[in-house]
Amino acid sequence: MVSQALRVHYFQHIEGEGLGSPAVWLAKHHAQVTTTAFFKLEKGESEIVLPAVDDVDLLIIMGGEMSVNDEDIYPWLIAEKKWIRSYIDQGKPLVGLCLGAQLIASSLGALVKKNSVKEIGWWPVWGLVDNGVGEDHFKFPKELRPLNWHEDTFDLPDQAILLAESAACAHQAFQYGRYVLGFQFHPESTPQNMQLFLADVGYQELGGGSAADIYIQTAAQMAAVPAADFEAPNQLLERALDFVLRDSPYI
């Protein structure tokens, strides 16, 4: 019988964002949770100490406002991406969300770039991998309507499997190896942290009305989404955590 708790670490880039819906899953599994709060470096913290890779059983990489290419502005991105690559190379479980998926892609050598349009709001995402592809591939639903909030996209890393797309963004989800999943959207979002997103941008970039804003919903549209609509994306993320940890002795 395993006595050690599941050691979960998450990379946080936005103050106050937290884990969102995975917090419930982690509590259910009695996980030991730690974090690296990169945003503190922008608030005067002099140094961030990353954990030892061997001390992490599951890594969750959260979203953020910066681009993975902004190394001149945020030099800590260099160390973060190097750490992520080392973690992946050891074959350890990892889920990346929005910026987190882009950081995984960049760490694996794929190009991260501006998407043709911004995608902000609740938009359908369609699964691409046939359900009969095998137990080693994550089963993405035929359609999911999660919260999106991004202007960048990424090339698919070498040997990665594309799992999903949307009308605005060709690369919405991917799997790398057996234990790494990246989601361009925000399956972790709850009504509370969506309000944080809305307050953080001050509503100024939402619903501009131009042709380039075709995939940007208004703040009112987003705020009107009922709490029940968060359930399917949250459940998908729980399945993702189960999937990357399926060989772990801790669950």
PDB file of C-alpha atoms in Angstrom:
ATOM      1  CA  MET A   1       0.000   0.000   0.000  1.00  0.00           C
ATOM      2  CA  VAL A   2       1.328   3.451  -0.941  1.00  0.00           C
ATOM      3  CA  SER A   3       1.527   5.816   2.027  1.00  0.00           C
ATOM      4  CA  GLN A   4       2.942   8.862   0.239  1.00  0.00           C
ATOM      5  CA  ALA A   5       0.454  11.467  -0.940  1.00  0.00           C
ATOM      6  CA  LEU A   6       0.217  12.511  -4.582  1.00  0.00           C
ATOM      7  CA  ARG A   7       2.519  15.528  -4.906  1.00  0.00           C
ATOM      8  CA  VAL A   8       0.955  18.082  -7.246  1.00  0.00           C
ATOM      9  CA  HIS A   9       2.680  21.282  -8.283  1.00  0.00           C
ATOM     10  CA  TYR A  10       1.182  24.055 -10.381  1.00  0.00           C
ATOM     11  CA  PHE A  11       2.709  27.015 -12.174  1.00  0.00           C
ATOM     12  CA  GLN A  12       0.665  30.172 -11.581  1.00  0.00           C
ATOM     13  CA  HIS A  13       1.113  33.254 -13.771  1.00  0.00           C
ATOM     14  CA  ILE A  14      -1.831  35.457 -12.718  1.00  0.00           C
ATOM     15  CA  GLU A  15      -2.364  36.642  -9.156  1.00  0.00           C
ATOM     16  CA  GLY A  16      -5.572  35.300  -7.669  1.00  0.00           C
ATOM     17  CA  GLU A  17      -6.222  32.820 -10.461  1.00  0.00           C
ATOM     18  CA  GLY A  18      -5.605  29.669  -8.438  1.00  0.00           C
ATOM     19  CA  LEU A  19      -6.400  26.189  -9.700  1.00  0.00           C
ATOM     20  CA  GLY A  20     -10.084  26.609 -10.432  1.00  0.00           C
ATOM     21  CA  SER A  21     -12.049  23.367 -10.723  1.00  0.00           C
ATOM     22  CA  PRO A  22      -9.097  20.947 -10.191  1.00  0.00           C
ATOM     23  CA  ALA A  23      -9.001  22.020  -6.544  1.00  0.00           C
ATOM     24  CA  VAL A  24     -12.006  19.754  -5.903  1.00  0.00           C
ATOM     25  CA  TRP A  25     -10.377  16.784  -7.656  1.00  0.00           C
ATOM     26  CA  LEU A  26      -7.132  17.299  -5.730  1.00  0.00           C
ATOM     27  CA  ALA A  27      -8.940  17.482  -2.392  1.00  0.00           C
ATOM     28  CA  LYS A  28     -10.784  14.251  -3.211  1.00  0.00           C
ATOM     29  CA  HIS A  29      -7.420  12.554  -3.827  1.00  0.00           C
ATOM     30  CA  HIS A  30      -5.839  14.056  -0.699  1.00  0.00           C
ATOM     31  CA  ALA A  31      -3.069  15.537  -2.821  1.00  0.00           C
ATOM     32  CA  GLN A  32      -0.194  17.549  -1.415  1.00  0.00           C
ATOM     33  CA  VAL A  33      -0.345  20.772  -3.455  1.00  0.00           C
ATOM     34  CA  THR A  34       2.431  23.326  -3.951  1.00  0.00           C
ATOM     35  CA  THR A  35       2.850  26.188  -6.386  1.00  0.00           C
ATOM     36  CA  THR A  36       5.380  28.382  -8.141  1.00  0.00           C
ATOM     37  CA  ALA A  37       3.901  31.899  -8.286  1.00  0.00           C
ATOM     38  CA  PHE A  38       5.764  33.503 -11.190  1.00  0.00           C
ATOM     39  CA  PHE A  39       3.625  36.649 -10.953  1.00  0.00           C
ATOM     40  CA  LYS A  40       5.423  37.530  -7.709  1.00  0.00           C
ATOM     41  CA  LEU A  41       8.521  38.360  -9.740  1.00  0.00           C
ATOM     42  CA  GLU A  42       6.552  41.224 -11.289  1.00  0.00           C
ATOM     43  CA  LYS A  43       5.573  42.439  -7.823  1.00  0.00           C
ATOM     44  CA  GLY A  44       9.086  42.761  -6.414  1.00  0.00           C
ATOM     45  CA  GLU A  45       9.973  39.193  -5.434  1.00  0.00           C
ATOM     46  CA  SER A  46      13.698  38.829  -6.097  1.00  0.00           C
ATOM     47  CA  GLU A  47      13.822  35.119  -6.877  1.00  0.00           C
ATOM     48  CA  ILE A  48      11.601  32.115  -7.573  1.00  0.00           C
ATOM     49  CA  VAL A  49      12.932  28.679  -6.665  1.00  0.00           C
ATOM     50  CA  LEU A  50      11.605  25.884  -8.859  1.00  0.00           C
ATOM     51  CA  PRO A  51      11.029  22.493  -7.243  1.00  0.00           C
ATOM     52  CA  ALA A  52      13.127  19.437  -7.958  1.00  0.00           C
ATOM     53  CA  VAL A  53      11.569  17.462 -10.807  1.00  0.00           C
ATOM     54  CA  ASP A  54      11.760  14.299  -8.690  1.00  0.00           C
ATOM     55  CA  ASP A  55       9.570  15.958  -6.033  1.00  0.00           C
ATOM     56  CA  VAL A  56       6.592  16.410  -8.395  1.00  0.00           C
ATOM     57  CA  ASP A  57       4.173  13.607  -9.361  1.00  0.00           C
ATOM     58  CA  LEU A  58       1.823  15.818 -11.391  1.00  0.00           C
ATOM     59  CA  LEU A  59       2.381  19.267 -12.895  1.00  0.00           C
ATOM     60  CA  ILE A  60      -0.460  21.607 -13.891  1.00  0.00           C
ATOM     61  CA  ILE A  61       0.495  24.737 -15.847  1.00  0.00           C
ATOM     62  CA  MET A  62      -2.048  27.533 -15.636  1.00  0.00           C
ATOM     63  CA  GLY A  63      -2.810  30.384 -18.047  1.00  0.00           C
ATOM     64  CA  GLY A  64      -1.373  33.882 -18.216  1.00  0.00           C
ATOM     65  CA  GLU A  65      -1.488  37.186 -20.048  1.00  0.00           C
ATOM     66  CA  MET A  66       2.036  37.011 -21.462  1.00  0.00           C
ATOM     67  CA  SER A  67       3.282  35.256 -24.582  1.00  0.00           C
ATOM     68  CA  VAL A  68       5.756  32.404 -24.247  1.00  0.00           C
ATOM     69  CA  ASN A  69       7.937  34.480 -26.595  1.00  0.00           C
ATOM     70  CA  ASP A  70       8.156  37.440 -24.186  1.00  0.00           C
ATOM     71  CA  GLU A  71      11.490  36.357 -22.717  1.00  0.00           C
ATOM     72  CA  ASP A  72      12.876  39.908 -22.889  1.00  0.00           C
ATOM     73  CA  ILE A  73      10.019  41.147 -20.716  1.00  0.00           C
ATOM     74  CA  TYR A  74       9.712  38.043 -18.528  1.00  0.00           C
ATOM     75  CA  PRO A  75      13.171  36.415 -18.419  1.00  0.00           C
ATOM     76  CA  TRP A  76      11.911  33.760 -16.002  1.00  0.00           C
ATOM     77  CA  LEU A  77      10.150  32.160 -18.986  1.00  0.00           C
ATOM     78  CA  ILE A  78      13.533  30.757 -20.037  1.00  0.00           C
ATOM     79  CA  ALA A  79      13.962  28.841 -16.778  1.00  0.00           C
ATOM     80  CA  GLU A  80      10.309  27.788 -16.742  1.00  0.00           C
ATOM     81  CA  LYS A  81      10.446  26.286 -20.241  1.00  0.00           C
ATOM     82  CA  LYS A  82      13.754  24.548 -19.511  1.00  0.00           C
ATOM     83  CA  TRP A  83      12.229  23.032 -16.356  1.00  0.00           C
ATOM     84  CA  ILE A  84       9.120  21.900 -18.244  1.00  0.00           C
ATOM     85  CA  ARG A  85      11.253  20.179 -20.898  1.00  0.00           C
ATOM     86  CA  SER A  86      13.270  18.374 -18.222  1.00  0.00           C
ATOM     87  CA  TYR A  87      10.041  17.275 -16.548  1.00  0.00           C
ATOM     88  CA  ILE A  88       8.578  15.988 -19.841  1.00  0.00           C
ATOM     89  CA  ASP A  89      11.802  14.167 -20.707  1.00  0.00           C
ATOM     90  CA  GLN A  90      11.437  12.188 -17.484  1.00  0.00           C
ATOM     91  CA  GLY A  91       8.037  10.926 -18.666  1.00  0.00           C
ATOM     92  CA  LYS A  92       6.036  12.551 -15.881  1.00  0.00           C
ATOM     93  CA  PRO A  93       2.309  13.503 -15.905  1.00  0.00           C
ATOM     94  CA  LEU A  94       1.493  17.033 -17.053  1.00  0.00           C
ATOM     95  CA  VAL A  95      -1.576  19.052 -18.037  1.00  0.00           C
ATOM     96  CA  GLY A  96      -1.251  22.529 -19.546  1.00  0.00           C
ATOM     97  CA  LEU A  97      -4.083  25.058 -19.768  1.00  0.00           C
ATOM     98  CA  CYS A  98      -4.093  27.913 -22.324  1.00  0.00           C
ATOM     99  CA  LEU A  99      -0.668  29.548 -21.795  1.00  0.00           C
ATOM    100  CA  GLY A 100       0.243  26.232 -20.183  1.00  0.00           C
ATOM    101  CA  ALA A 101      -0.391  24.363 -23.441  1.00  0.00           C
ATOM    102  CA  GLN A 102       1.663  26.955 -25.324  1.00  0.00           C
ATOM    103  CA  LEU A 103       4.520  26.559 -22.824  1.00  0.00           C
ATOM    104  CA  ILE A 104       4.484  22.801 -23.358  1.00  0.00           C
ATOM    105  CA  ALA A 105       4.552  23.250 -27.129  1.00  0.00           C
ATOM    106  CA  SER A 106       7.378  25.793 -26.924  1.00  0.00           C
ATOM    107  CA  SER A 107       9.355  23.592 -24.533  1.00  0.00           C
ATOM    108  CA  LEU A 108       9.127  20.800 -27.110  1.00  0.00           C
ATOM    109  CA  GLY A 109      10.493  23.045 -29.850  1.00  0.00           C
ATOM    110  CA  ALA A 110       7.227  24.022 -31.548  1.00  0.00           C
ATOM    111  CA  LEU A 111       6.551  27.560 -32.730  1.00  0.00           C
ATOM    112  CA  VAL A 112       4.119  29.708 -30.731  1.00  0.00           C
ATOM    113  CA  LYS A 113       2.696  32.626 -32.729  1.00  0.00           C
ATOM    114  CA  LYS A 114      -0.264  34.965 -33.076  1.00  0.00           C
ATOM    115  CA  ASN A 115      -3.484  33.265 -34.103  1.00  0.00           C
ATOM    116  CA  SER A 116      -5.305  34.764 -37.082  1.00  0.00           C
ATOM    117  CA  VAL A 117      -7.979  36.089 -34.690  1.00  0.00           C
ATOM    118  CA  LYS A 118      -8.458  36.464 -30.968  1.00  0.00           C
ATOM    119  CA  GLU A 119     -10.761  33.828 -29.495  1.00  0.00           C
ATOM    120  CA  ILE A 120     -12.459  35.027 -26.324  1.00  0.00           C
ATOM    121  CA  GLY A 121     -15.694  33.585 -25.029  1.00  0.00           C
ATOM    122  CA  TRP A 122     -17.658  30.362 -25.016  1.00  0.00           C
ATOM    123  CA  TRP A 123     -17.031  28.702 -28.377  1.00  0.00           C
ATOM    124  CA  PRO A 124     -17.473  25.090 -29.515  1.00  0.00           C
ATOM    125  CA  VAL A 125     -14.403  22.859 -29.771  1.00  0.00           C
ATOM    126  CA  TRP A 126     -14.580  19.629 -31.782  1.00  0.00           C
ATOM    127  CA  GLY A 127     -12.736  16.403 -31.079  1.00  0.00           C
ATOM    128  CA  LEU A 128     -10.685  14.924 -33.942  1.00  0.00           C
ATOM    129  CA  VAL A 129      -9.415  11.533 -32.792  1.00  0.00           C
ATOM    130  CA  ASP A 130     -11.710   8.576 -33.401  1.00  0.00           C
ATOM    131  CA  ASN A 131     -12.818   6.939 -30.161  1.00  0.00           C
ATOM    132  CA  GLY A 132     -11.478   3.629 -31.429  1.00  0.00           C
ATOM    133  CA  VAL A 133      -7.893   4.880 -31.623  1.00  0.00           C
ATOM    134  CA  GLY A 134      -6.817   3.029 -28.486  1.00  0.00           C
ATOM    135  CA  GLU A 135      -6.544   3.322 -24.728  1.00  0.00           C
ATOM    136  CA  ASP A 136      -3.249   5.224 -24.949  1.00  0.00           C
ATOM    137  CA  HIS A 137      -5.010   8.228 -26.506  1.00  0.00           C
ATOM    138  CA  PHE A 138      -7.166  10.642 -24.557  1.00  0.00           C
ATOM    139  CA  LYS A 139     -10.801  10.484 -25.657  1.00  0.00           C
ATOM    140  CA  PHE A 140     -11.897  14.006 -26.515  1.00  0.00           C
ATOM    141  CA  PRO A 141     -15.676  14.465 -26.959  1.00  0.00           C
ATOM    142  CA  LYS A 142     -17.105  15.160 -30.386  1.00  0.00           C
ATOM    143  CA  GLU A 143     -18.063  18.640 -29.191  1.00  0.00           C
ATOM    144  CA  LEU A 144     -17.367  20.703 -26.097  1.00  0.00           C
ATOM    145  CA  ARG A 145     -18.220  24.340 -25.364  1.00  0.00           C
ATOM    146  CA  PRO A 146     -15.545  25.711 -23.019  1.00  0.00           C
ATOM    147  CA  LEU A 147     -14.275  29.184 -22.220  1.00  0.00           C
ATOM    148  CA  ASN A 148     -11.538  30.382 -24.584  1.00  0.00           C
ATOM    149  CA  TRP A 149      -9.310  33.388 -23.909  1.00  0.00           C
ATOM    150  CA  HIS A 150      -6.267  33.658 -26.150  1.00  0.00           C
ATOM    151  CA  GLU A 151      -4.670  35.449 -29.076  1.00  0.00           C
ATOM    152  CA  ASP A 152      -1.710  33.113 -29.624  1.00  0.00           C
ATOM    153  CA  THR A 153      -1.623  29.606 -31.025  1.00  0.00           C
ATOM    154  CA  PHE A 154       1.070  26.955 -31.447  1.00  0.00           C
ATOM    155  CA  ASP A 155       2.370  24.568 -34.055  1.00  0.00           C
ATOM    156  CA  LEU A 156       1.851  20.946 -33.106  1.00  0.00           C
ATOM    157  CA  PRO A 157       5.001  19.527 -31.475  1.00  0.00           C
ATOM    158  CA  ASP A 158       6.735  16.678 -33.300  1.00  0.00           C
ATOM    159  CA  GLN A 159       5.103  13.314 -32.494  1.00  0.00           C
ATOM    160  CA  ALA A 160       2.154  14.995 -30.738  1.00  0.00           C
ATOM    161  CA  ILE A 161      -1.409  13.968 -31.536  1.00  0.00           C
ATOM    162  CA  LEU A 162      -3.939  16.681 -32.337  1.00  0.00           C
ATOM    163  CA  LEU A 163      -7.091  16.046 -30.321  1.00  0.00           C
ATOM    164  CA  ALA A 164      -9.372  19.000 -31.048  1.00  0.00           C
ATOM    165  CA  GLU A 165      -9.954  22.149 -33.096  1.00  0.00           C
ATOM    166  CA  SER A 166     -12.327  25.116 -33.194  1.00  0.00           C
ATOM    167  CA  ALA A 167     -13.538  27.409 -35.958  1.00  0.00           C
ATOM    168  CA  ALA A 168     -11.102  30.104 -34.819  1.00  0.00           C
ATOM    169  CA  CYS A 169      -8.115  27.951 -33.849  1.00  0.00           C
ATOM    170  CA  ALA A 170      -6.853  24.776 -35.533  1.00  0.00           C
ATOM    171  CA  HIS A 171      -4.911  23.492 -32.509  1.00  0.00           C
ATOM    172  CA  GLN A 172      -7.145  23.353 -29.447  1.00  0.00           C
ATOM    173  CA  ALA A 173      -5.873  20.229 -27.681  1.00  0.00           C
ATOM    174  CA  PHE A 174      -3.023  17.779 -28.080  1.00  0.00           C
ATOM    175  CA  GLN A 175      -1.376  14.786 -26.459  1.00  0.00           C
ATOM    176  CA  TYR A 176       2.357  14.219 -26.313  1.00  0.00           C
ATOM    177  CA  GLY A 177       3.511  10.758 -25.329  1.00  0.00           C
ATOM    178  CA  ARG A 178       1.426   8.940 -22.743  1.00  0.00           C
ATOM    179  CA  TYR A 179       1.343  11.491 -19.951  1.00  0.00           C
ATOM    180  CA  VAL A 180       1.176  15.020 -21.391  1.00  0.00           C
ATOM    181  CA  LEU A 181      -2.013  16.875 -22.405  1.00  0.00           C
ATOM    182  CA  GLY A 182      -2.341  20.479 -23.533  1.00  0.00           C
ATOM    183  CA  PHE A 183      -5.616  22.416 -23.820  1.00  0.00           C
ATOM    184  CA  GLN A 184      -5.693  25.825 -25.496  1.00  0.00           C
ATOM    185  CA  PHE A 185      -8.992  26.633 -23.786  1.00  0.00           C
ATOM    186  CA  HIS A 186      -9.864  26.937 -20.078  1.00  0.00           C
ATOM    187  CA  PRO A 187     -11.521  23.722 -18.847  1.00  0.00           C
ATOM    188  CA  GLU A 188     -10.626  24.715 -15.282  1.00  0.00           C
ATOM    189  CA  SER A 189     -12.788  27.821 -15.367  1.00  0.00           C
ATOM    190  CA  THR A 190     -15.448  28.333 -12.706  1.00  0.00           C
ATOM    191  CA  PRO A 191     -17.962  31.190 -12.432  1.00  0.00           C
ATOM    192  CA  GLN A 192     -15.657  32.783  -9.869  1.00  0.00           C
ATOM    193  CA  ASN A 193     -12.455  32.755 -11.886  1.00  0.00           C
ATOM    194  CA  MET A 194     -14.243  33.803 -15.077  1.00  0.00           C
ATOM    195  CA  GLN A 195     -15.269  36.934 -13.211  1.00  0.00           C
ATOM    196  CA  LEU A 196     -11.599  37.373 -12.310  1.00  0.00           C
ATOM    197  CA  PHE A 197     -10.713  37.236 -16.023  1.00  0.00           C
ATOM    198  CA  LEU A 198     -13.388  39.796 -16.853  1.00  0.00           C
ATOM    199  CA  ALA A 199     -12.286  42.154 -14.094  1.00  0.00           C
ATOM    200  CA  ASP A 200      -8.615  41.753 -14.969  1.00  0.00           C
ATOM    201  CA  VAL A 201      -8.963  42.964 -18.561  1.00  0.00           C
ATOM    202  CA  GLY A 202     -11.352  45.716 -17.570  1.00  0.00           C
ATOM    203  CA  TYR A 203     -13.715  44.661 -20.388  1.00  0.00           C
ATOM    204  CA  GLN A 204     -11.796  46.839 -22.850  1.00  0.00           C
ATOM    205  CA  GLU A 205     -10.825  44.081 -25.283  1.00  0.00           C
ATOM    206  CA  LEU A 206     -14.220  42.432 -25.431  1.00  0.00           C
ATOM    207  CA  GLY A 207     -16.785  42.701 -28.194  1.00  0.00           C
ATOM    208  CA  GLY A 208     -15.174  45.407 -30.303  1.00  0.00           C
ATOM    209  CA  GLY A 209     -17.540  44.765 -33.189  1.00  0.00           C
ATOM    210  CA  SER A 210     -14.982  44.766 -36.026  1.00  0.00           C
ATOM    211  CA  ALA A 211     -14.472  41.918 -38.473  1.00  0.00           C
ATOM    212  CA  ALA A 212     -11.377  40.898 -36.506  1.00  0.00           C
ATOM    213  CA  ASP A 213     -13.537  40.512 -33.382  1.00  0.00           C
ATOM    214  CA  ILE A 214     -15.823  37.851 -34.812  1.00  0.00           C
ATOM    215  CA  TYR A 215     -14.729  35.364 -32.129  1.00  0.00           C
ATOM    216  CA  ILE A 216     -14.815  37.802 -29.217  1.00  0.00           C
ATOM    217  CA  GLN A 217     -17.964  37.742 -27.118  1.00  0.00           C
ATOM    218  CA  THR A 218     -19.096  40.722 -25.106  1.00  0.00           C
ATOM    219  CA  ALA A 219     -18.580  40.762 -21.358  1.00  0.00           C
ATOM    220  CA  ALA A 220     -22.357  40.627 -20.932  1.00  0.00           C
ATOM    221  CA  GLN A 221     -22.583  37.460 -23.046  1.00  0.00           C
ATOM    222  CA  MET A 222     -19.861  35.802 -21.041  1.00  0.00           C
ATOM    223  CA  ALA A 223     -21.237  36.848 -17.669  1.00  0.00           C
ATOM    224  CA  ALA A 224     -24.648  35.468 -18.646  1.00  0.00           C
ATOM    225  CA  VAL A 225     -23.376  31.899 -19.092  1.00  0.00           C
ATOM    226  CA  PRO A 226     -25.138  29.704 -16.504  1.00  0.00           C
ATOM    227  CA  ALA A 227     -23.130  27.836 -13.896  1.00  0.00           C
ATOM    228  CA  ALA A 228     -24.240  24.509 -15.377  1.00  0.00           C
ATOM    229  CA  ASP A 229     -22.248  25.249 -18.553  1.00  0.00           C
ATOM    230  CA  PHE A 230     -18.997  25.025 -16.598  1.00  0.00           C
ATOM    231  CA  GLU A 231     -19.648  21.398 -15.671  1.00  0.00           C
ATOM    232  CA  ALA A 232     -18.730  19.636 -18.948  1.00  0.00           C
ATOM    233  CA  PRO A 233     -15.329  21.391 -19.323  1.00  0.00           C
ATOM    234  CA  ASN A 234     -14.604  20.792 -15.627  1.00  0.00           C
ATOM    235  CA  GLN A 235     -15.450  17.114 -16.034  1.00  0.00           C
ATOM    236  CA  LEU A 236     -13.230  16.862 -19.109  1.00  0.00           C
ATOM    237  CA  LEU A 237     -10.331  18.234 -17.061  1.00  0.00           C
ATOM    238  CA  GLU A 238     -10.961  15.700 -14.309  1.00  0.00           C
ATOM    239  CA  ARG A 239     -10.841  12.940 -16.928  1.00  0.00           C
ATOM    240  CA  ALA A 240      -7.597  14.440 -18.238  1.00  0.00           C
ATOM    241  CA  LEU A 241      -6.027  14.321 -14.766  1.00  0.00           C
ATOM    242  CA  ASP A 242      -7.160  10.722 -14.355  1.00  0.00           C
ATOM    243  CA  PHE A 243      -5.736   9.916 -17.791  1.00  0.00           C
ATOM    244  CA  VAL A 244      -2.229  11.296 -17.286  1.00  0.00           C
ATOM    245  CA  LEU A 245      -2.095   9.645 -13.837  1.00  0.00           C
ATOM    246  CA  ARG A 246      -3.527   6.293 -14.893  1.00  0.00           C
ATOM    247  CA  ASP A 247      -0.248   4.483 -14.100  1.00  0.00           C
ATOM    248  CA  SER A 248       0.361   6.395 -10.889  1.00  0.00           C
ATOM    249  CA  PRO A 249       0.342   4.483  -7.594  1.00  0.00           C
ATOM    250  CA  TYR A 250      -1.142   7.495  -5.800  1.00  0.00           C
ATOM    251  CA  ILE A 251      -4.725   7.427  -7.150  1.00  0.00           C
TER     252      ILE A 251
END
